[in-house]
Coordinates of C-alpha atoms in Angstrom, one line a residue:
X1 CA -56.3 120.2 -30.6
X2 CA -58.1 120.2 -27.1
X3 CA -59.8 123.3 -26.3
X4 CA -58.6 125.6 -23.4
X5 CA -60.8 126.2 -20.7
X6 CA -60.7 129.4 -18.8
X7 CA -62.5 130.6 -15.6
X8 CA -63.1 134.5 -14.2
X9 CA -61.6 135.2 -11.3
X10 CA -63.2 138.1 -9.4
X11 CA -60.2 138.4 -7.3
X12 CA -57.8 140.1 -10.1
X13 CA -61.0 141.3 -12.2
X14 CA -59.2 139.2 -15.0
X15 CA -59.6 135.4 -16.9
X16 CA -57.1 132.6 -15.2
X17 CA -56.9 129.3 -17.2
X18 CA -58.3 126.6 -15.6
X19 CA -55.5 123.9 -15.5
X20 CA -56.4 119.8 -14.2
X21 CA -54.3 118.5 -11.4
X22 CA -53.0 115.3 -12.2
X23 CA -54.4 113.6 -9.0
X24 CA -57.9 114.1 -10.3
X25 CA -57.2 112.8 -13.3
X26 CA -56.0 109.5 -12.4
X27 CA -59.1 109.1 -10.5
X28 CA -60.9 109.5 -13.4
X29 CA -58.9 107.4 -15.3
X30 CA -59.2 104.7 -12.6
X31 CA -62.7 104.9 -12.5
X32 CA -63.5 104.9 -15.8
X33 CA -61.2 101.7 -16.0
X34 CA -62.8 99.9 -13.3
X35 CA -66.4 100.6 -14.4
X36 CA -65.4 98.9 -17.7
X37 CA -64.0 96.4 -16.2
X38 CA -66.9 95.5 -14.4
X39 CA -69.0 96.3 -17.5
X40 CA -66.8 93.8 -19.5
X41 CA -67.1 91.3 -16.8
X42 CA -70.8 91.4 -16.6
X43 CA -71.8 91.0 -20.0
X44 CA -69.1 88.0 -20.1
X45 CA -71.4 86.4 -17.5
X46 CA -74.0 87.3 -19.2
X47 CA -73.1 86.0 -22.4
X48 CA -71.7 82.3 -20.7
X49 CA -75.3 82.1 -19.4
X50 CA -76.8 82.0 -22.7
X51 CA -73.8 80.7 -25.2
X52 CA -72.0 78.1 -25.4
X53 CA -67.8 78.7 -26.2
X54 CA -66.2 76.5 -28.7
X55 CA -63.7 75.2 -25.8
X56 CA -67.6 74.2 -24.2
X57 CA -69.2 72.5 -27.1
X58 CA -66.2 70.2 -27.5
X59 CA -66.1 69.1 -24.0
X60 CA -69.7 68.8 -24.0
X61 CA -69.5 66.7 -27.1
X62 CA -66.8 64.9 -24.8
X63 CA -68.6 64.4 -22.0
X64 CA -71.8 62.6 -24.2
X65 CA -69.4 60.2 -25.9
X66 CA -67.6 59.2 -23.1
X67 CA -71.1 58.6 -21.6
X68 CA -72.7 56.3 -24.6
X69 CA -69.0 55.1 -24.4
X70 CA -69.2 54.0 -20.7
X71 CA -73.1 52.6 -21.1
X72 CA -72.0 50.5 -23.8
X73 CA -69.2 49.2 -21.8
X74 CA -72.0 48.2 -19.1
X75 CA -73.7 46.4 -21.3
X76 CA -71.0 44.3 -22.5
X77 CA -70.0 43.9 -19.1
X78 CA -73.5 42.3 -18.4
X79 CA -73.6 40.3 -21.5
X80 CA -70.2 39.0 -20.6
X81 CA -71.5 38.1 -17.1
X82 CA -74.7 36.4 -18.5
X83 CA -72.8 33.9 -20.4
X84 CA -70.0 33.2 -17.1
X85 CA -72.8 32.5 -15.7
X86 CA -74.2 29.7 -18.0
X87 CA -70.8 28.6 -17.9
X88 CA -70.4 28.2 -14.3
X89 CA -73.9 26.5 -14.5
X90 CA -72.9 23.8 -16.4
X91 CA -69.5 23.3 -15.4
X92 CA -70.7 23.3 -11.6
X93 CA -73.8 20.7 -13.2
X94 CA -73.0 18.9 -16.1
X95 CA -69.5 18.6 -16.6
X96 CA -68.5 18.1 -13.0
X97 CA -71.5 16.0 -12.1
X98 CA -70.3 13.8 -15.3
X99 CA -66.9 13.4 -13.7
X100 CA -67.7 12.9 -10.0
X101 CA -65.5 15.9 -9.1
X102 CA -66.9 18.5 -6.3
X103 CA -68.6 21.4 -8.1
X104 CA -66.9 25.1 -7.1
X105 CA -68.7 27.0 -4.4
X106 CA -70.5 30.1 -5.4
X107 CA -68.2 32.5 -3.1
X108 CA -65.1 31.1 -4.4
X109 CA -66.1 32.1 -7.8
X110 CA -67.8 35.9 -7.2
X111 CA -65.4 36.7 -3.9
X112 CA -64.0 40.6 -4.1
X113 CA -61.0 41.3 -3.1
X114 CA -60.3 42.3 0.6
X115 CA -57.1 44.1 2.5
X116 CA -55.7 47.1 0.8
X117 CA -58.4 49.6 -0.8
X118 CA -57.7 49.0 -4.3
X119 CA -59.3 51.9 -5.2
X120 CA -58.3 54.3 -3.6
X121 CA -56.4 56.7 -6.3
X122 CA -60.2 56.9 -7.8
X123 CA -61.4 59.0 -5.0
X124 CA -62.2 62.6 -5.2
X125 CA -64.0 63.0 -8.6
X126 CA -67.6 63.8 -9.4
X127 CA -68.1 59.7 -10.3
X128 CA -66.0 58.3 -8.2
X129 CA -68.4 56.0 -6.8
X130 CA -69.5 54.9 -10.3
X131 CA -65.8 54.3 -11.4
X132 CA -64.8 52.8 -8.0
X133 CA -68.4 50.1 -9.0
X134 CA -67.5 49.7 -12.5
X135 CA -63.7 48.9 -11.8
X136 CA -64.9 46.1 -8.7
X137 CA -67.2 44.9 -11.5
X138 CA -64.3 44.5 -13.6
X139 CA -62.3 43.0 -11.5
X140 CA -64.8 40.4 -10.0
X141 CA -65.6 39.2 -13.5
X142 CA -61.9 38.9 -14.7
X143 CA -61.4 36.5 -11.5
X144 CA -64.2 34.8 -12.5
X145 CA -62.7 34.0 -15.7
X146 CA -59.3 32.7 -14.2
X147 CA -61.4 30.5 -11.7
X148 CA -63.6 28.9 -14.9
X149 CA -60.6 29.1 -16.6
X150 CA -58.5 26.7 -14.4
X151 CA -61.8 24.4 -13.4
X152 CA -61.9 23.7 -17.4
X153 CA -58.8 22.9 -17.4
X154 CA -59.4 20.2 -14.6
X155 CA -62.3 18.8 -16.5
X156 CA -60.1 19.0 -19.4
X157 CA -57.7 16.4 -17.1
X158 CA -59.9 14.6 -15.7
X159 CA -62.0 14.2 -19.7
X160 CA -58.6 12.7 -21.0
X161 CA -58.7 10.3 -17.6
X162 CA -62.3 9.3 -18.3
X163 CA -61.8 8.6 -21.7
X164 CA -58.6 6.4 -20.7
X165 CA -60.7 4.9 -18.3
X166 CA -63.8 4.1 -20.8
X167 CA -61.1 2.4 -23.1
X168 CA -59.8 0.2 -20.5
X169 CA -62.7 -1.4 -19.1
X170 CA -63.7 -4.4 -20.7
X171 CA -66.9 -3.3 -22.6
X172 CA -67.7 -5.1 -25.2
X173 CA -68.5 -8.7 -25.8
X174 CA -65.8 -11.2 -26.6
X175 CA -67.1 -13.0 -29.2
X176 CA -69.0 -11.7 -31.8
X177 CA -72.8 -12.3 -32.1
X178 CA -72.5 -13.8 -36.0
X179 CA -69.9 -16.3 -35.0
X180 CA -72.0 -17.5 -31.8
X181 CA -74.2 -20.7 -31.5
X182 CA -75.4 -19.6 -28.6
X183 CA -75.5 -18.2 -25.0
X184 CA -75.0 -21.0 -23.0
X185 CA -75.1 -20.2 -19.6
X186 CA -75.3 -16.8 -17.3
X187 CA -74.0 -15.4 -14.2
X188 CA -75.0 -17.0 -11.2
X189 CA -76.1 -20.3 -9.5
X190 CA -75.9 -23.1 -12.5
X191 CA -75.8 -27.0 -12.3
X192 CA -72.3 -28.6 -12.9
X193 CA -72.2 -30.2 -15.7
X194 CA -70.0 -33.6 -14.0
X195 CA -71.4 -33.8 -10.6
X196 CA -75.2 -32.6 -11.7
X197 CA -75.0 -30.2 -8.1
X198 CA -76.1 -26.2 -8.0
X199 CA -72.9 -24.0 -7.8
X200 CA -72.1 -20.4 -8.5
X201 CA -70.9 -20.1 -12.2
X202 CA -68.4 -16.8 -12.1
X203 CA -68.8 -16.0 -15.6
X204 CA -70.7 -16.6 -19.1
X205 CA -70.4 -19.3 -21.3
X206 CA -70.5 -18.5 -25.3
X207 CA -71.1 -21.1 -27.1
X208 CA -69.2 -21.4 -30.5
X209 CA -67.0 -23.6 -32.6
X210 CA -64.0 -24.2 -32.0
X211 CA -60.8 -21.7 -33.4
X212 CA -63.6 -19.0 -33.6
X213 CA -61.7 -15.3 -32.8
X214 CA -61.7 -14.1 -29.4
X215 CA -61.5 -10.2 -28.6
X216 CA -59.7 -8.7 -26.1
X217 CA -62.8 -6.8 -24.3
X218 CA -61.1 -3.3 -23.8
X219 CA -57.5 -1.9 -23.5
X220 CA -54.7 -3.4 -21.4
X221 CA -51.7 -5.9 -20.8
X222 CA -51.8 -9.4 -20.8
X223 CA -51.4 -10.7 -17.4
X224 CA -51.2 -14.0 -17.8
X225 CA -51.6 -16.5 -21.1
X226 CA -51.4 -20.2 -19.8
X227 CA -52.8 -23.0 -18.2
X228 CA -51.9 -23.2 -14.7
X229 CA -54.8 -22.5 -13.2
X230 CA -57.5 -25.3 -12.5
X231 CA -60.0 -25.9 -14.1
X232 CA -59.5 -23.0 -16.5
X233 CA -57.3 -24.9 -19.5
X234 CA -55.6 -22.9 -21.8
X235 CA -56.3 -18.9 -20.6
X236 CA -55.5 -15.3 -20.6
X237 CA -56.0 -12.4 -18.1
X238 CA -55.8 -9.0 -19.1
X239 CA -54.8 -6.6 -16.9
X240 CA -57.2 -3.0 -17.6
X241 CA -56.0 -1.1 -14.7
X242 CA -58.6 0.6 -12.1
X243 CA -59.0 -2.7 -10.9
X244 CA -60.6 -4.5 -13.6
X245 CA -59.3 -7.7 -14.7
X246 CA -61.1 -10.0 -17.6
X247 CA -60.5 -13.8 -18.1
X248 CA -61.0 -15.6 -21.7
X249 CA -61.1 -19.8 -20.5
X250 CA -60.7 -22.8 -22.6
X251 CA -58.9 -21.7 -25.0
X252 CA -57.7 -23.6 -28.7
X253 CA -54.6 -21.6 -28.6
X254 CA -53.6 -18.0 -27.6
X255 CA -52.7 -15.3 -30.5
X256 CA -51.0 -13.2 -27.3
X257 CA -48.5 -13.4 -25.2
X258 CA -47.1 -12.4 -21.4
X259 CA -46.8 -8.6 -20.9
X260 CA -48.2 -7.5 -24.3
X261 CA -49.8 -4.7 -24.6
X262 CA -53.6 -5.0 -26.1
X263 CA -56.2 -2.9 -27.3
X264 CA -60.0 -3.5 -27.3
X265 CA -61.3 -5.5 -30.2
X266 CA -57.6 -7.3 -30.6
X267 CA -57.7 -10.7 -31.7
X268 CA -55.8 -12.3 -28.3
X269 CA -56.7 -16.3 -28.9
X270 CA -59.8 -18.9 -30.4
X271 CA -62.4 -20.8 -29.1
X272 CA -61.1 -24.3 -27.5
X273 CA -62.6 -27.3 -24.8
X274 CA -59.7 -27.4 -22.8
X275 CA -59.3 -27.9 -19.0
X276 CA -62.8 -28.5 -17.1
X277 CA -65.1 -28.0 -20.2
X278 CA -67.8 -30.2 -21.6
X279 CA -68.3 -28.8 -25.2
X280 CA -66.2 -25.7 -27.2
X281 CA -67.1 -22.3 -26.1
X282 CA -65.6 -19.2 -23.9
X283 CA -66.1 -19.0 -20.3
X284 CA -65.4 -15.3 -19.9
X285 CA -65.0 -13.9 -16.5
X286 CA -65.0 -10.2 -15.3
X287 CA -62.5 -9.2 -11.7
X288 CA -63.2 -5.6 -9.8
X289 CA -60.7 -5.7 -7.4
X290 CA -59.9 -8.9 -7.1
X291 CA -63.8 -9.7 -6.7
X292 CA -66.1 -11.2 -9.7
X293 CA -68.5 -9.5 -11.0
X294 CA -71.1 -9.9 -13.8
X295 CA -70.0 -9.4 -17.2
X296 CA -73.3 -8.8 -18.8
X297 CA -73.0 -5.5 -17.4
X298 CA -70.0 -4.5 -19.5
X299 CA -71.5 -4.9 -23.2
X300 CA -72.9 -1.8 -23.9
X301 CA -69.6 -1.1 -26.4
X302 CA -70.7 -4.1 -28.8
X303 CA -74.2 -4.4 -28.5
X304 CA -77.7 -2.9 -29.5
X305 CA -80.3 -2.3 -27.0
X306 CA -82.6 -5.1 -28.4
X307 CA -79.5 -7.5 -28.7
X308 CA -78.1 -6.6 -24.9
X309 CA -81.9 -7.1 -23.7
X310 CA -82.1 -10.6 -25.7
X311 CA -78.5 -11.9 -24.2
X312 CA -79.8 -10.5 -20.7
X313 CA -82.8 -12.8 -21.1
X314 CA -81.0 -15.9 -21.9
X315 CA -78.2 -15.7 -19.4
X316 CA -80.7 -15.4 -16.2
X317 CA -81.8 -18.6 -17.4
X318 CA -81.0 -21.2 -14.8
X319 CA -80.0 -23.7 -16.6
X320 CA -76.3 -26.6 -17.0
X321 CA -72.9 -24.7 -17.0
X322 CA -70.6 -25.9 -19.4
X323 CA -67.3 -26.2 -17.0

């Protein structure tokens, strides 16, 4: 029970109680309530200064992953960059170099992205400028990949055409080494064997017995397989596409015929004397676009080094044709 408080007043010689007015009391009240307030509030300050809250520590702990998270991502971002690059290198020098095809300018491959600000909804944070780099980054190196990604599959095209190619051309030599007698005659200005005169002799001349195999010298159709043509005798062209054309002369008899297909190494006919020919062998002749060209330049499918460089001896030798 609160105690009553009385007071003497002098005016009535007597003791009045002394009695609060509420007014005065709610100042109090107020005052006490703001001074705690503003007590509480500063040792709240106080205490954020020096502690941490739990709600703090985990977004701290937050805020450091996401940070090793995002340097890590950097890092693979570079890694993945270094080897684009070595890539692009030898896609650019190698592969496209290999297969005559223009190598991709450096702008094509690392060009941003201009027009509408693609970035935009990642303004007005603390990193936007680090997001807004790491994002281009991004970006520049997934293009990247869809550039290298379509010039290998061009290579891949233009690999499967080269290889076609390398089938087709006659490559190696038509008759085999073991079943030769000899080289007879080269490429180049020869003395006729009838009329004892210097001419150009189109082809080479293999000397061999007669009804030894003949090879078809590399993938293609058999253009013709007869003996209509001067001079020539029994015969077969093969058709190799890109403009090459071989001829097989003087044939026994052909194992081909007319419009059949061929593959290099087929057995097509044998070794024969016939038409303008002094002796059994092969004159073997090589077209590039309708022109003749020297076949010894077409063996490296059949041959080793130290038996192209002996057959590249004998047939600059100006010696007598055999047809």
């Amino acid at each position: 029970m609160s105690k009553v408080k009385y007071y003497y007043d002098s005016d009535t010689l007597s003791y009045r109680k002394i009695t609060r007015k509420k007014r005065r009391t709610f100042k109090y009240v107020l005052a006490f309530l703001f001074s705690s307030a503003l007590l509480a509030f500063f040792f709240v300050f106080l205490g954020s200064q020096f502690f941490e809250s739990p709600n703090e520590k985990a977004l701290k702990r937050e805020l450091s992953n996401m940070q090793l998270q995002f340097d890590l991502l950097n890092k693979k971002m570079a890694e993945a960059e270094t080897v684009l690059a070595n890539v692009e290198d030898r896609d650019n020098n190698i592969y496209r170099l290999y297969f005559e095809a223009n190598p991709i300018p450096e702008e094509q491959r690392k060009a941003g992205f201009g027009g509408v600000n693609r970035y935009k909804a990642l303004e007005g944070f603390d990193n936007s400028k680090l997001i807004k780099e790491s994002n281009k980054r991004i970006d520049i190196l997934q293009k990247r990949i869809v550039v290298q990604s379509k010039s290998l599959d061009e290579i891949a095209v233009l690999a499967e055409e080269k290889e076609k190619f390398l089938a087709t051309i006659p490559a190696i030599q038509p008759v085999n080494n073991e079943d030769l007698t000899r080289m007879a005659s080269g490429y180049g200005m020869r003395t006729d064997p009838f009329n004892k005169t210097r001419k150009m002799h189109w082809g080479m001349d293999f000397t061999a017995p007669r009804g030894t195999p003949i090879y078809a010298a590399g993938d293609g159709v058999v253009e013709r397989a007869d003996s209509n043509s001067s001079g020539y005798g029994n015969h077969i062209r093969i058709d190799h596409g890109y403009g090459y054309v071989s001829l097989y002369a003087h044939m026994y008899k052909y194992n081909v015929g007319k419009n059949q297909k061929v593959k290099r190494g087929d057995l097509i006919g044998f070794v024969g004397s016939t038409g303008r020919s002094e002796a059994p062998h092969l004159h073997y002749e090589v077209f590039k676009d309708g022109k003749r060209i020297n076949p010894i330049n077409f063996y490296y499918g059949s041959l080793t080094a130290e038996e192209y460089s002996k057959l590249l001896d004998r047939s600059s030798i100006e010696n007598q044709s055999l047809d």
